[in-house]
Amino acid sequence: MSTLAPSLSIAGTRQSGASVRTQNVMAALTISNIVKSSLGPVGLDKMLVDDIGDVTVTNDGATILRLLEVEHPAAKVLVELAQLQDEEVGDGTTSVVILAAELLKNADELVKQKIHPTSIISGYRIACKEACKYISEHLTAPVDELGRDSLINIAKTSMSSKIIGADAEFFSTMVVDAAQSVKITDPRGQAAYSIKAINVLKAHGKSARESVLIPGYALNCTIASQQMPKKVLNAKIACLDFSLQKTKMKMGVQVLINDPDKLEAIRARELDITKERINMILGTGVNVVLVSGGVDDLCMKYFVEAGAMAVRRVKKSDLKIIAKATGAAFLTSLTNMDGEESFDASMVGEAAEVAQERICDDELILIKGTKARAAASIILRGPNDFYCDEMERSVHDALCVVKRVLESKKVVAGGGCVEAALSIYLENFATSLASREQLAIAEFAKSLLVIPKTLSVNAAKDATDLVAKLRSFHNSSQTKPEHAELKWTGLDLIEGVVRDNKKSGVLEPAMSKIKSLKFATEAAITILRIDDMIKLNPEDKSGKSYADACAAGELDG
């Protein structure tokens, strides 16, 4: 009798050990190489064409990776990583992917030198913790001492790599004004900035510099009828998430009548139900009604007679924001808890003015002076769709960055400054440890240099020379107290020199750096832990066809 146990029967293929790890690292590097050339102020754009021929031209890491239909399970981790960075911070999506891939590559080299993945993982965790601590304690500068100019510089740094980099001065001022106009104070007394209250609209034509910031929330809709007033002062607003149309019987409801005269009465009642609903709404003093569905001619007649403004087909997302800004209730139906239809004054929102105005080439509804929260709108102009879409993404990134800085009040210098400083610090820190983690921390320090290297390669500069200079400056700043000011040294990629980036105004939110380090480390650890991959074979869904059964003689009686 054989002592060997039979191999586990799996309806699929199993790979384990070094080959899986190397395969995962290769997949991560492939993803990273796609976005690598788009990093930095002189990064290049990518053109992505989907299966139906829609073209997207972008420089944003998260957008590039979202549009790639990635099959490999390990590479999907990096795609999700970019989306997470986009949601949490809004900027730094490209650098987080590049960093995670580099961490993986160096970890794979260590595994090949017979160092156990667990030692590498614990080393990476220690390095990440130390790095975040060092950024918070030594590399951050409070915004208060830098003033409004620092906010404009932060927005500029975010836009420098984007398509609107040439007009960064113009757009950064607009973005900072927009972010500051929607400031609210939360219950704990902290200032909060709701970016969702800034509506970014795109309109074709004219040049990018003719984009405008409008106080108030702009809706890409028009009034339902030309007889309605174009402007309403002291507006009382109702936000309805249903259609205002003649009441119809529900599908499947039958009404059997004996007397034909009653048919007319049923029709009249259908009209009256709608009339009662509208009068109930108008009875509370409402003079502006925003509806996510349609408004038919019958309902329009009542609004015109009452001198109220009705706007139909408003996007649900816009309606929710307006409800929040004006203090209105977002109603999905008029039915209350008792099953009766009611509409009272507490459901009405208020604004100083609602008007239909012609801005650029389009008619827009503007809601100004909202009661509960402020709102603002940016209207972007551009020559074509691709340009406008990319402008919208760039403005969104800049808004997120400004919001993060205003809320956290801490910035760091950009241009590879933080990565170079951390690299020097972690190398020195690694030598102070007498355990296996020492090698992993040294590799972590080496991996961080991928950011300044990639920045200089993309700028067509000598990466080796620039990174060496940068490291020597940071080494002096950390070892000699009289050179402490050199800790703000970063790269100037236009001139190809090393300079003080705090003075030059190349700034980023400290939170962006800390989060991208944490996310990249977590993603690298997730992939590094995998040493076995079982891929199940897809089920054979074809089954036997009628023709096969006939041929096999199974249908013969």
mmCIF file of N, CA, C and O in Angstrom, residues 226-269:
data_model
loop_
_atom_site.group_PDB
_atom_site.id
_atom_site.type_symbol
_atom_site.label_atom_id
_atom_site.label_comp_id
_atom_site.label_asym_id
_atom_site.label_seq_id
_atom_site.Cartn_x
_atom_site.Cartn_y
_atom_site.Cartn_z
ATOM 1 N N GLN A 226 -42.514 79.072 -20.021
ATOM 2 C CA GLN A 226 -42.033 80.448 -20.231
ATOM 3 C C GLN A 226 -42.902 81.486 -19.526
ATOM 4 O O GLN A 226 -42.493 82.617 -19.331
ATOM 5 N N GLN A 227 -44.137 81.075 -19.127
ATOM 6 C CA GLN A 227 -45.006 82.049 -18.438
ATOM 7 C C GLN A 227 -44.626 82.216 -16.963
ATOM 8 O O GLN A 227 -45.126 83.088 -16.291
ATOM 9 N N MET A 228 -43.800 81.329 -16.469
ATOM 10 C CA MET A 228 -43.409 81.403 -15.049
ATOM 11 C C MET A 228 -42.435 82.553 -14.837
ATOM 12 O O MET A 228 -41.721 82.941 -15.758
ATOM 13 N N PRO A 229 -42.352 83.081 -13.609
ATOM 14 C CA PRO A 229 -41.397 84.172 -13.364
ATOM 15 C C PRO A 229 -39.959 83.682 -13.526
ATOM 16 O O PRO A 229 -39.645 82.533 -13.186
ATOM 17 N N LYS A 230 -39.087 84.548 -14.073
ATOM 18 C CA LYS A 230 -37.681 84.160 -14.275
ATOM 19 C C LYS A 230 -36.866 84.412 -13.007
ATOM 20 O O LYS A 230 -35.745 83.964 -12.895
ATOM 21 N N LYS A 231 -37.443 85.187 -12.068
ATOM 22 C CA LYS A 231 -36.685 85.544 -10.867
ATOM 23 C C LYS A 231 -37.635 85.586 -9.683
ATOM 24 O O LYS A 231 -38.708 86.193 -9.772
ATOM 25 N N VAL A 232 -37.259 84.935 -8.586
ATOM 26 C CA VAL A 232 -38.091 84.931 -7.387
ATOM 27 C C VAL A 232 -37.221 85.361 -6.216
ATOM 28 O O VAL A 232 -36.191 84.735 -5.940
ATOM 29 N N LEU A 233 -37.598 86.440 -5.537
ATOM 30 C CA LEU A 233 -36.856 86.895 -4.347
ATOM 31 C C LEU A 233 -37.485 86.269 -3.105
ATOM 32 O O LEU A 233 -38.673 85.936 -3.114
ATOM 33 N N ASN A 234 -36.701 86.147 -2.049
ATOM 34 C CA ASN A 234 -37.153 85.482 -0.804
ATOM 35 C C ASN A 234 -37.830 84.158 -1.131
ATOM 36 O O ASN A 234 -38.988 83.927 -0.792
ATOM 37 N N ALA A 235 -37.086 83.311 -1.815
ATOM 38 C CA ALA A 235 -37.670 82.068 -2.317
ATOM 39 C C ALA A 235 -37.927 81.076 -1.194
ATOM 40 O O ALA A 235 -37.122 80.911 -0.290
ATOM 41 N N LYS A 236 -39.105 80.447 -1.271
ATOM 42 C CA LYS A 236 -39.441 79.312 -0.389
ATOM 43 C C LYS A 236 -39.413 78.084 -1.309
ATOM 44 O O LYS A 236 -40.186 78.016 -2.268
ATOM 45 N N ILE A 237 -38.516 77.144 -0.988
ATOM 46 C CA ILE A 237 -38.221 76.074 -1.959
ATOM 47 C C ILE A 237 -38.716 74.725 -1.453
ATOM 48 O O ILE A 237 -38.501 74.361 -0.287
ATOM 49 N N ALA A 238 -39.377 73.961 -2.353
ATOM 50 C CA ALA A 238 -39.765 72.578 -2.043
ATOM 51 C C ALA A 238 -38.954 71.651 -2.948
ATOM 52 O O ALA A 238 -38.867 71.894 -4.154
ATOM 53 N N CYS A 239 -38.341 70.619 -2.370
ATOM 54 C CA CYS A 239 -37.541 69.651 -3.150
ATOM 55 C C CYS A 239 -38.293 68.323 -3.207
ATOM 56 O O CYS A 239 -38.414 67.634 -2.190
ATOM 57 N N LEU A 240 -38.814 67.973 -4.371
ATOM 58 C CA LEU A 240 -39.652 66.772 -4.503
ATOM 59 C C LEU A 240 -38.970 65.735 -5.400
ATOM 60 O O LEU A 240 -38.573 66.049 -6.516
ATOM 61 N N ASP A 241 -38.874 64.518 -4.877
ATOM 62 C CA ASP A 241 -38.230 63.454 -5.667
ATOM 63 C C ASP A 241 -39.290 62.561 -6.314
ATOM 64 O O ASP A 241 -39.283 61.350 -6.178
ATOM 65 N N PHE A 242 -40.279 63.180 -6.957
ATOM 66 C CA PHE A 242 -41.293 62.406 -7.705
ATOM 67 C C PHE A 242 -41.869 63.308 -8.784
ATOM 68 O O PHE A 242 -41.560 64.496 -8.827
ATOM 69 N N SER A 243 -42.696 62.752 -9.642
ATOM 70 C CA SER A 243 -43.259 63.549 -10.742
ATOM 71 C C SER A 243 -44.551 64.224 -10.291
ATOM 72 O O SER A 243 -45.299 63.666 -9.496
ATOM 73 N N LEU A 244 -44.801 65.407 -10.830
ATOM 74 C CA LEU A 244 -46.090 66.074 -10.603
ATOM 75 C C LEU A 244 -46.887 65.933 -11.895
ATOM 76 O O LEU A 244 -46.746 66.726 -12.813
ATOM 77 N N GLN A 245 -47.645 64.861 -11.955
ATOM 78 C CA GLN A 245 -48.425 64.606 -13.167
ATOM 79 C C GLN A 245 -49.810 64.136 -12.775
ATOM 80 O O GLN A 245 -50.053 63.795 -11.620
ATOM 81 N N LYS A 246 -50.692 64.098 -13.771
ATOM 82 C CA LYS A 246 -52.068 63.662 -13.504
ATOM 83 C C LYS A 246 -52.029 62.280 -12.861
ATOM 84 O O LYS A 246 -51.336 61.387 -13.345
ATOM 85 N N THR A 247 -52.761 62.115 -11.768
ATOM 86 C CA THR A 247 -52.722 60.838 -11.042
ATOM 87 C C THR A 247 -53.324 59.740 -11.913
ATOM 88 O O THR A 247 -54.451 59.878 -12.398
ATOM 89 N N LYS A 248 -52.580 58.684 -12.082
ATOM 90 C CA LYS A 248 -53.098 57.554 -12.865
ATOM 91 C C LYS A 248 -53.278 56.377 -11.918
ATOM 92 O O LYS A 248 -52.605 56.284 -10.894
ATOM 93 N N MET A 249 -54.154 55.487 -12.287
ATOM 94 C CA MET A 249 -54.312 54.267 -11.494
ATOM 95 C C MET A 249 -53.041 53.426 -11.636
ATOM 96 O O MET A 249 -52.405 53.410 -12.682
ATOM 97 N N LYS A 250 -52.712 52.710 -10.586
ATOM 98 C CA LYS A 250 -51.532 51.850 -10.633
ATOM 99 C C LYS A 250 -51.763 50.720 -11.630
ATOM 100 O O LYS A 250 -52.900 50.343 -11.914
ATOM 101 N N MET A 251 -50.680 50.142 -12.116
ATOM 102 C CA MET A 251 -50.780 49.023 -13.058
ATOM 103 C C MET A 251 -51.529 47.871 -12.399
ATOM 104 O O MET A 251 -51.281 47.538 -11.232
ATOM 105 N N GLY A 252 -52.462 47.280 -13.136
ATOM 106 C CA GLY A 252 -53.153 46.104 -12.598
ATOM 107 C C GLY A 252 -54.398 46.445 -11.794
ATOM 108 O O GLY A 252 -55.092 45.554 -11.323
ATOM 109 N N VAL A 253 -54.685 47.769 -11.607
ATOM 110 C CA VAL A 253 -55.890 48.147 -10.852
ATOM 111 C C VAL A 253 -57.039 48.288 -11.851
ATOM 112 O O VAL A 253 -56.908 48.982 -12.863
ATOM 113 N N GLN A 254 -58.145 47.622 -11.574
ATOM 114 C CA GLN A 254 -59.305 47.705 -12.464
ATOM 115 C C GLN A 254 -60.454 48.390 -11.730
ATOM 116 O O GLN A 254 -60.688 48.107 -10.552
ATOM 117 N N VAL A 255 -61.137 49.283 -12.407
ATOM 118 C CA VAL A 255 -62.343 49.896 -11.821
ATOM 119 C C VAL A 255 -63.504 49.544 -12.741
ATOM 120 O O VAL A 255 -63.500 49.912 -13.920
ATOM 121 N N LEU A 256 -64.474 48.805 -12.209
ATOM 122 C CA LEU A 256 -65.634 48.412 -13.023
ATOM 123 C C LEU A 256 -66.793 49.339 -12.649
ATOM 124 O O LEU A 256 -67.129 49.481 -11.469
ATOM 125 N N ILE A 257 -67.389 49.971 -13.663
ATOM 126 C CA ILE A 257 -68.511 50.874 -13.372
ATOM 127 C C ILE A 257 -69.712 50.492 -14.235
ATOM 128 O O ILE A 257 -69.559 49.978 -15.347
ATOM 129 N N ASN A 258 -70.908 50.746 -13.676
ATOM 130 C CA ASN A 258 -72.139 50.440 -14.407
ATOM 131 C C ASN A 258 -72.649 51.660 -15.153
ATOM 132 O O ASN A 258 -73.234 51.560 -16.223
ATOM 133 N N ASP A 259 -72.418 52.838 -14.544
ATOM 134 C CA ASP A 259 -72.973 54.071 -15.103
ATOM 135 C C ASP A 259 -71.887 54.852 -15.830
ATOM 136 O O ASP A 259 -70.893 55.251 -15.207
ATOM 137 N N PRO A 260 -72.011 55.087 -17.146
ATOM 138 C CA PRO A 260 -70.962 55.805 -17.897
ATOM 139 C C PRO A 260 -70.689 57.213 -17.351
ATOM 140 O O PRO A 260 -69.594 57.723 -17.463
ATOM 141 N N ASP A 261 -71.715 57.839 -16.708
ATOM 142 C CA ASP A 261 -71.491 59.194 -16.177
ATOM 143 C C ASP A 261 -70.420 59.188 -15.088
ATOM 144 O O ASP A 261 -69.720 60.168 -14.873
ATOM 145 N N LYS A 262 -70.326 58.037 -14.385
ATOM 146 C CA LYS A 262 -69.352 57.961 -13.288
ATOM 147 C C LYS A 262 -67.922 57.961 -13.827
ATOM 148 O O LYS A 262 -66.989 58.312 -13.109
ATOM 149 N N LEU A 263 -67.764 57.555 -15.054
ATOM 150 C CA LEU A 263 -66.428 57.541 -15.670
ATOM 151 C C LEU A 263 -65.867 58.963 -15.706
ATOM 152 O O LEU A 263 -64.687 59.201 -15.404
ATOM 153 N N GLU A 264 -66.754 59.900 -16.046
ATOM 154 C CA GLU A 264 -66.339 61.298 -16.096
ATOM 155 C C GLU A 264 -65.948 61.786 -14.700
ATOM 156 O O GLU A 264 -64.991 62.531 -14.516
ATOM 157 N N ALA A 265 -66.732 61.317 -13.707
ATOM 158 C CA ALA A 265 -66.452 61.717 -12.311
ATOM 159 C C ALA A 265 -65.083 61.187 -11.862
ATOM 160 O O ALA A 265 -64.356 61.870 -11.146
ATOM 161 N N ILE A 266 -64.750 59.963 -12.311
ATOM 162 C CA ILE A 266 -63.435 59.386 -11.948
ATOM 163 C C ILE A 266 -62.330 60.236 -12.558
ATOM 164 O O ILE A 266 -61.348 60.569 -11.901
ATOM 165 N N ARG A 267 -62.532 60.614 -13.819
ATOM 166 C CA ARG A 267 -61.516 61.444 -14.491
ATOM 167 C C ARG A 267 -61.355 62.779 -13.767
ATOM 168 O O ARG A 267 -60.247 63.274 -13.576
ATOM 169 N N ALA A 268 -62.474 63.376 -13.401
ATOM 170 C CA ALA A 268 -62.433 64.673 -12.707
ATOM 171 C C ALA A 268 -61.706 64.527 -11.366
ATOM 172 O O ALA A 268 -60.925 65.386 -10.963
ATOM 173 N N ARG A 269 -61.963 63.387 -10.679
ATOM 174 C CA ARG A 269 -61.320 63.161 -9.374
ATOM 175 C C ARG A 269 -59.805 63.019 -9.544
ATOM 176 O O ARG A 269 -59.028 63.499 -8.733
#
